[in-house]
Coordinates of C-alpha atoms and ligand atoms in Angstrom, one line a residue:
M1 CA -65.2 49.2 9.5
P2 CA -64.8 52.9 8.6
K3 CA -63.2 55.4 11.0
P4 CA -65.0 56.5 14.0
L5 CA -67.5 59.3 13.7
V6 CA -68.1 62.1 16.3
A7 CA -71.0 64.6 15.6
G8 CA -71.7 67.5 17.4
N9 CA -75.4 68.2 17.5
W10 CA -75.6 71.9 18.3
K11 CA -79.4 71.8 18.6
M12 CA -81.1 75.2 18.8
H13 CA -78.1 77.1 20.3
F14 CA -76.1 80.1 18.9
T15 CA -76.7 83.2 16.7
V16 CA -75.1 83.0 13.3
P17 CA -72.2 85.2 14.3
E18 CA -71.7 83.0 17.5
G19 CA -71.8 79.8 15.4
L20 CA -69.1 81.1 13.1
R21 CA -67.1 82.2 16.0
V22 CA -67.3 78.6 17.5
T23 CA -66.5 77.1 14.1
E24 CA -63.2 79.0 14.0
E25 CA -62.3 77.9 17.6
L26 CA -63.3 74.2 16.7
L27 CA -61.0 74.4 13.6
H28 CA -58.2 75.2 15.7
H29 CA -58.7 72.6 18.3
L30 CA -59.8 69.7 15.9
H31 CA -57.2 70.2 13.4
P32 CA -54.9 67.4 14.6
Y33 CA -57.6 64.7 14.7
A34 CA -59.3 65.2 11.3
Q35 CA -57.6 62.4 9.6
A36 CA -58.1 59.7 12.3
V37 CA -61.8 60.6 13.1
E38 CA -64.8 61.6 11.0
V39 CA -65.8 64.8 12.7
V40 CA -69.2 66.4 11.6
L41 CA -70.9 69.6 13.0
L42 CA -74.6 69.8 13.0
P43 CA -75.4 73.6 13.3
P44 CA -79.1 75.0 13.1
A45 CA -80.3 75.1 9.4
I46 CA -79.9 79.1 9.4
M47 CA -76.1 78.8 9.7
L48 CA -75.5 75.6 7.9
W49 CA -74.3 77.1 4.6
E50 CA -71.9 79.5 6.5
V51 CA -70.4 76.8 8.6
A52 CA -69.9 74.6 5.7
H53 CA -68.1 77.3 4.0
A54 CA -66.0 78.2 7.0
L55 CA -65.0 74.4 7.3
Q56 CA -64.2 74.0 3.4
G57 CA -60.9 72.3 3.0
S58 CA -60.5 71.3 6.7
G59 CA -61.7 67.7 6.5
I60 CA -64.3 68.6 9.0
L61 CA -67.9 68.1 7.7
V62 CA -71.2 69.7 8.2
G63 CA -74.7 68.0 8.5
A64 CA -78.5 69.0 8.9
Q65 CA -80.3 68.2 12.2
N66 CA -83.5 67.4 10.2
A67 CA -85.0 67.6 6.8
W68 CA -88.3 66.8 5.4
W69 CA -88.6 63.9 2.7
A70 CA -90.1 65.8 -0.3
D71 CA -87.8 67.7 -2.7
Q72 CA -89.9 70.9 -2.5
G73 CA -93.5 72.0 -2.1
P74 CA -95.8 73.6 0.5
F75 CA -94.1 72.5 3.6
T76 CA -93.7 75.9 5.5
G77 CA -90.6 76.0 7.8
E78 CA -88.9 72.8 6.4
I79 CA -85.9 72.4 4.4
S80 CA -85.3 69.4 1.8
P81 CA -82.6 67.0 1.2
S82 CA -82.4 68.4 -2.2
M83 CA -81.3 71.6 -0.9
L84 CA -78.5 70.0 1.1
A85 CA -77.3 67.9 -1.8
G86 CA -73.9 68.4 -3.0
W87 CA -72.4 70.6 -0.2
C88 CA -73.8 69.4 3.1
H89 CA -72.5 66.0 3.7
Y90 CA -74.7 64.5 6.6
L91 CA -78.4 64.5 7.7
L92 CA -79.5 63.4 11.2
I93 CA -82.9 62.1 11.5
G94 CA -85.1 60.7 14.2
H95 CA -83.7 62.5 17.2
S96 CA -85.9 61.9 20.2
E97 CA -86.6 65.6 20.4
R98 CA -88.0 65.6 16.8
R99 CA -89.9 62.4 17.8
Q100 CA -91.2 63.7 21.0
L101 CA -91.8 67.4 20.4
F102 CA -92.5 67.4 16.8
G103 CA -94.4 64.0 16.6
E104 CA -92.3 62.4 14.0
T105 CA -93.2 58.9 13.3
D106 CA -91.1 55.8 12.2
E107 CA -92.9 55.7 9.1
E108 CA -92.0 59.4 8.3
L109 CA -88.4 58.6 9.2
N110 CA -88.4 55.8 6.7
R111 CA -89.4 58.3 4.0
K112 CA -86.7 60.7 5.3
L113 CA -84.0 58.1 5.2
K114 CA -84.9 57.3 1.6
A115 CA -85.1 60.7 0.6
G116 CA -81.7 61.6 2.0
L117 CA -80.1 58.5 0.5
K118 CA -81.5 59.4 -2.9
H119 CA -79.7 62.8 -2.7
H120 CA -76.4 61.1 -1.7
L121 CA -76.3 62.4 2.0
E122 CA -74.6 60.3 4.7
M123 CA -77.5 59.4 7.0
I124 CA -77.6 59.3 10.9
L125 CA -80.7 57.6 12.3
A126 CA -81.2 58.3 15.9
V127 CA -83.0 55.6 18.0
G128 CA -83.5 55.1 21.8
E129 CA -85.9 54.2 24.7
T130 CA -87.6 56.5 27.2
L131 CA -86.9 56.0 30.9
E132 CA -90.2 54.2 31.4
E133 CA -89.5 51.8 28.6
H134 CA -85.9 51.4 30.0
D135 CA -87.4 50.6 33.5
A136 CA -89.9 48.3 32.2
G137 CA -87.2 46.1 30.3
R138 CA -88.5 47.3 26.9
T139 CA -85.3 48.8 25.5
E140 CA -84.7 45.8 22.8
E141 CA -88.3 45.9 21.7
V142 CA -88.7 49.7 21.3
V143 CA -85.2 49.9 19.4
T144 CA -85.8 46.9 17.3
R145 CA -89.3 48.4 16.3
Q146 CA -87.5 51.8 15.5
L147 CA -84.9 50.3 13.6
R148 CA -87.1 47.7 11.4
A149 CA -89.5 50.6 10.6
A150 CA -87.1 53.2 9.6
L151 CA -84.8 50.7 7.6
F152 CA -87.8 49.1 5.8
G153 CA -87.1 48.7 2.1
L154 CA -83.7 50.1 2.0
E155 CA -81.3 49.0 -0.8
P156 CA -78.4 46.9 0.2
A157 CA -76.0 49.8 -0.8
A158 CA -77.6 52.1 1.9
A159 CA -75.3 50.3 4.5
G160 CA -72.4 52.4 3.2
H161 CA -74.1 55.7 4.0
L162 CA -75.6 54.9 7.1
S163 CA -74.9 55.4 10.8
I164 CA -77.2 54.6 13.8
A165 CA -77.0 56.8 17.0
Y166 CA -78.2 55.1 20.0
E167 CA -79.3 57.8 22.4
P168 CA -81.3 56.4 25.4
I169 CA -83.7 59.3 26.1
W170 CA -83.1 59.3 29.8
A171 CA -79.3 59.9 29.3
I172 CA -79.7 63.1 26.9
G173 CA -79.1 66.3 28.6
T174 CA -79.4 64.7 32.3
G175 CA -75.8 64.2 32.9
R176 CA -76.5 60.6 33.5
A177 CA -74.7 58.8 30.7
A178 CA -75.4 55.2 30.0
T179 CA -72.6 53.0 31.5
P180 CA -70.2 51.7 28.9
D181 CA -71.2 48.1 29.5
Y182 CA -75.0 48.9 29.0
A183 CA -74.4 51.0 25.9
N184 CA -72.2 48.3 24.5
S185 CA -74.6 45.6 25.1
V186 CA -77.6 47.6 23.4
M187 CA -75.5 48.5 20.6
G188 CA -74.3 44.9 20.3
M189 CA -78.0 44.1 19.9
I190 CA -78.3 46.8 17.2
R191 CA -75.3 45.3 15.4
E192 CA -77.0 41.8 15.3
L193 CA -80.2 43.3 14.0
L194 CA -78.5 45.2 11.2
A195 CA -76.6 41.9 10.3
G196 CA -80.0 40.5 9.4
E197 CA -81.0 43.7 7.4
F198 CA -77.7 44.3 5.3
A199 CA -75.0 41.8 3.8
D200 CA -72.6 44.8 4.3
A201 CA -73.8 45.7 7.9
G202 CA -70.0 46.2 9.1
Q203 CA -70.3 49.4 7.0
V204 CA -72.8 50.8 9.5
R205 CA -71.4 52.9 12.4
I206 CA -73.0 52.8 15.6
L207 CA -72.6 55.9 17.7
Y208 CA -73.5 56.3 21.3
G209 CA -75.3 59.6 22.5
G210 CA -76.5 60.9 25.9
S211 CA -74.6 63.0 28.3
V212 CA -71.0 62.4 26.4
T213 CA -68.4 64.4 28.1
A214 CA -64.6 64.6 27.8
A215 CA -64.4 62.7 31.0
N216 CA -66.6 59.7 30.0
A217 CA -65.8 59.5 26.3
P218 CA -62.5 57.3 26.7
S219 CA -64.4 54.5 28.5
L220 CA -67.3 54.7 26.1
M221 CA -65.1 54.7 23.0
E222 CA -63.3 51.9 23.9
Q223 CA -66.1 49.5 23.9
P224 CA -66.1 47.1 20.9
N225 CA -69.6 48.0 19.6
I226 CA -69.2 51.8 20.0
H227 CA -67.9 53.5 16.7
G228 CA -68.2 57.2 17.7
A229 CA -70.5 59.7 19.5
L230 CA -73.4 61.9 18.9
V231 CA -72.7 64.9 21.3
G232 CA -75.1 67.5 22.6
G233 CA -74.2 69.9 25.2
A234 CA -70.5 69.1 25.2
S235 CA -70.3 69.9 21.4
L236 CA -71.0 73.8 22.4
K237 CA -67.6 74.0 24.2
P238 CA -64.8 73.7 21.4
E239 CA -62.1 72.5 23.9
E240 CA -64.4 69.8 25.7
F241 CA -65.5 68.6 22.3
A242 CA -62.0 68.4 21.0
R243 CA -61.2 66.2 23.9
I244 CA -63.9 63.8 23.0
V245 CA -62.8 63.7 19.4
Q246 CA -59.4 63.1 20.7
A247 CA -60.6 60.0 22.7
A248 CA -62.2 58.6 19.6
A249 CA -59.0 59.2 17.7
K250 CA -56.9 57.4 20.4
V251 CA -59.1 54.2 20.3
Q252 CA -58.6 54.3 16.6
T253 CA -54.9 54.5 16.7
T254 CA -54.4 52.3 19.4
P255 CA -53.8 48.6 18.3
A256 CA -56.3 45.9 19.8
Ligands
LIG1 P1 -76.2 65.7 25.4 O1 -74.8 65.3 25.0 O2 -76.6 67.1 25.8 O3 -76.9 64.8 26.5 O4 -77.2 65.4 24.1 C1 -77.2 64.2 23.4 C2 -78.0 64.3 22.2 O5 -79.3 64.6 22.3 C3 -77.2 64.6 20.9 O6 -78.0 64.4 20.0

């Protein structure tokens, strides 16, 4: 299993100067953990290049929050994986806000996944169920559908460049994180599904997302099926984000 991954999804926050100030602060706080944990910042596209530049040589990586699947063309407002290739390391796709507010489909995500991999980006695919689906006991069905459709037709080598973020929608921005046991059990199901898709499924990290804080990170990170976190609100606060990264580093360095 590769080292844990903690990604900070800034969503649509910060002006460019604010984002750069936060990056400087993060560099200061995250420096001690950059070896033990793969730390990725996902700033808005407008400041991605500047943040990447500011992080150069630190071991902390950048990723985009979204991209379209074509290399270029008449897609007003979009950016492409080929524009990110060579300097931006990660690409997040399928966040529930993209699915719900911008109508992204599983089929589109499959195209985006293939496009990102073609340009050698490390991909994070987000999946997760709504509250209604959760309450109706449909979590497994929904997550299975999302994964099967997005992963359809991928090359076996994709496993080495893929992470899955399980983000139950009811836990995002609500302050109501999934319990460690619940998250671990859904993520175990995801692990089994991946084993059926890839010979090398052990390479795929599975991250938990949804109201991760410095307070709940230790109990989440110590679950056997959780290999990192996709953090929203808490990633906007450098000290708190650093404590989440620290929790992941601690699990990594504590012998089982
Ligand atoms: P919060 O951590 O703010 O709940 O957001 C989670 C998320 O959507 C990360 O992608």
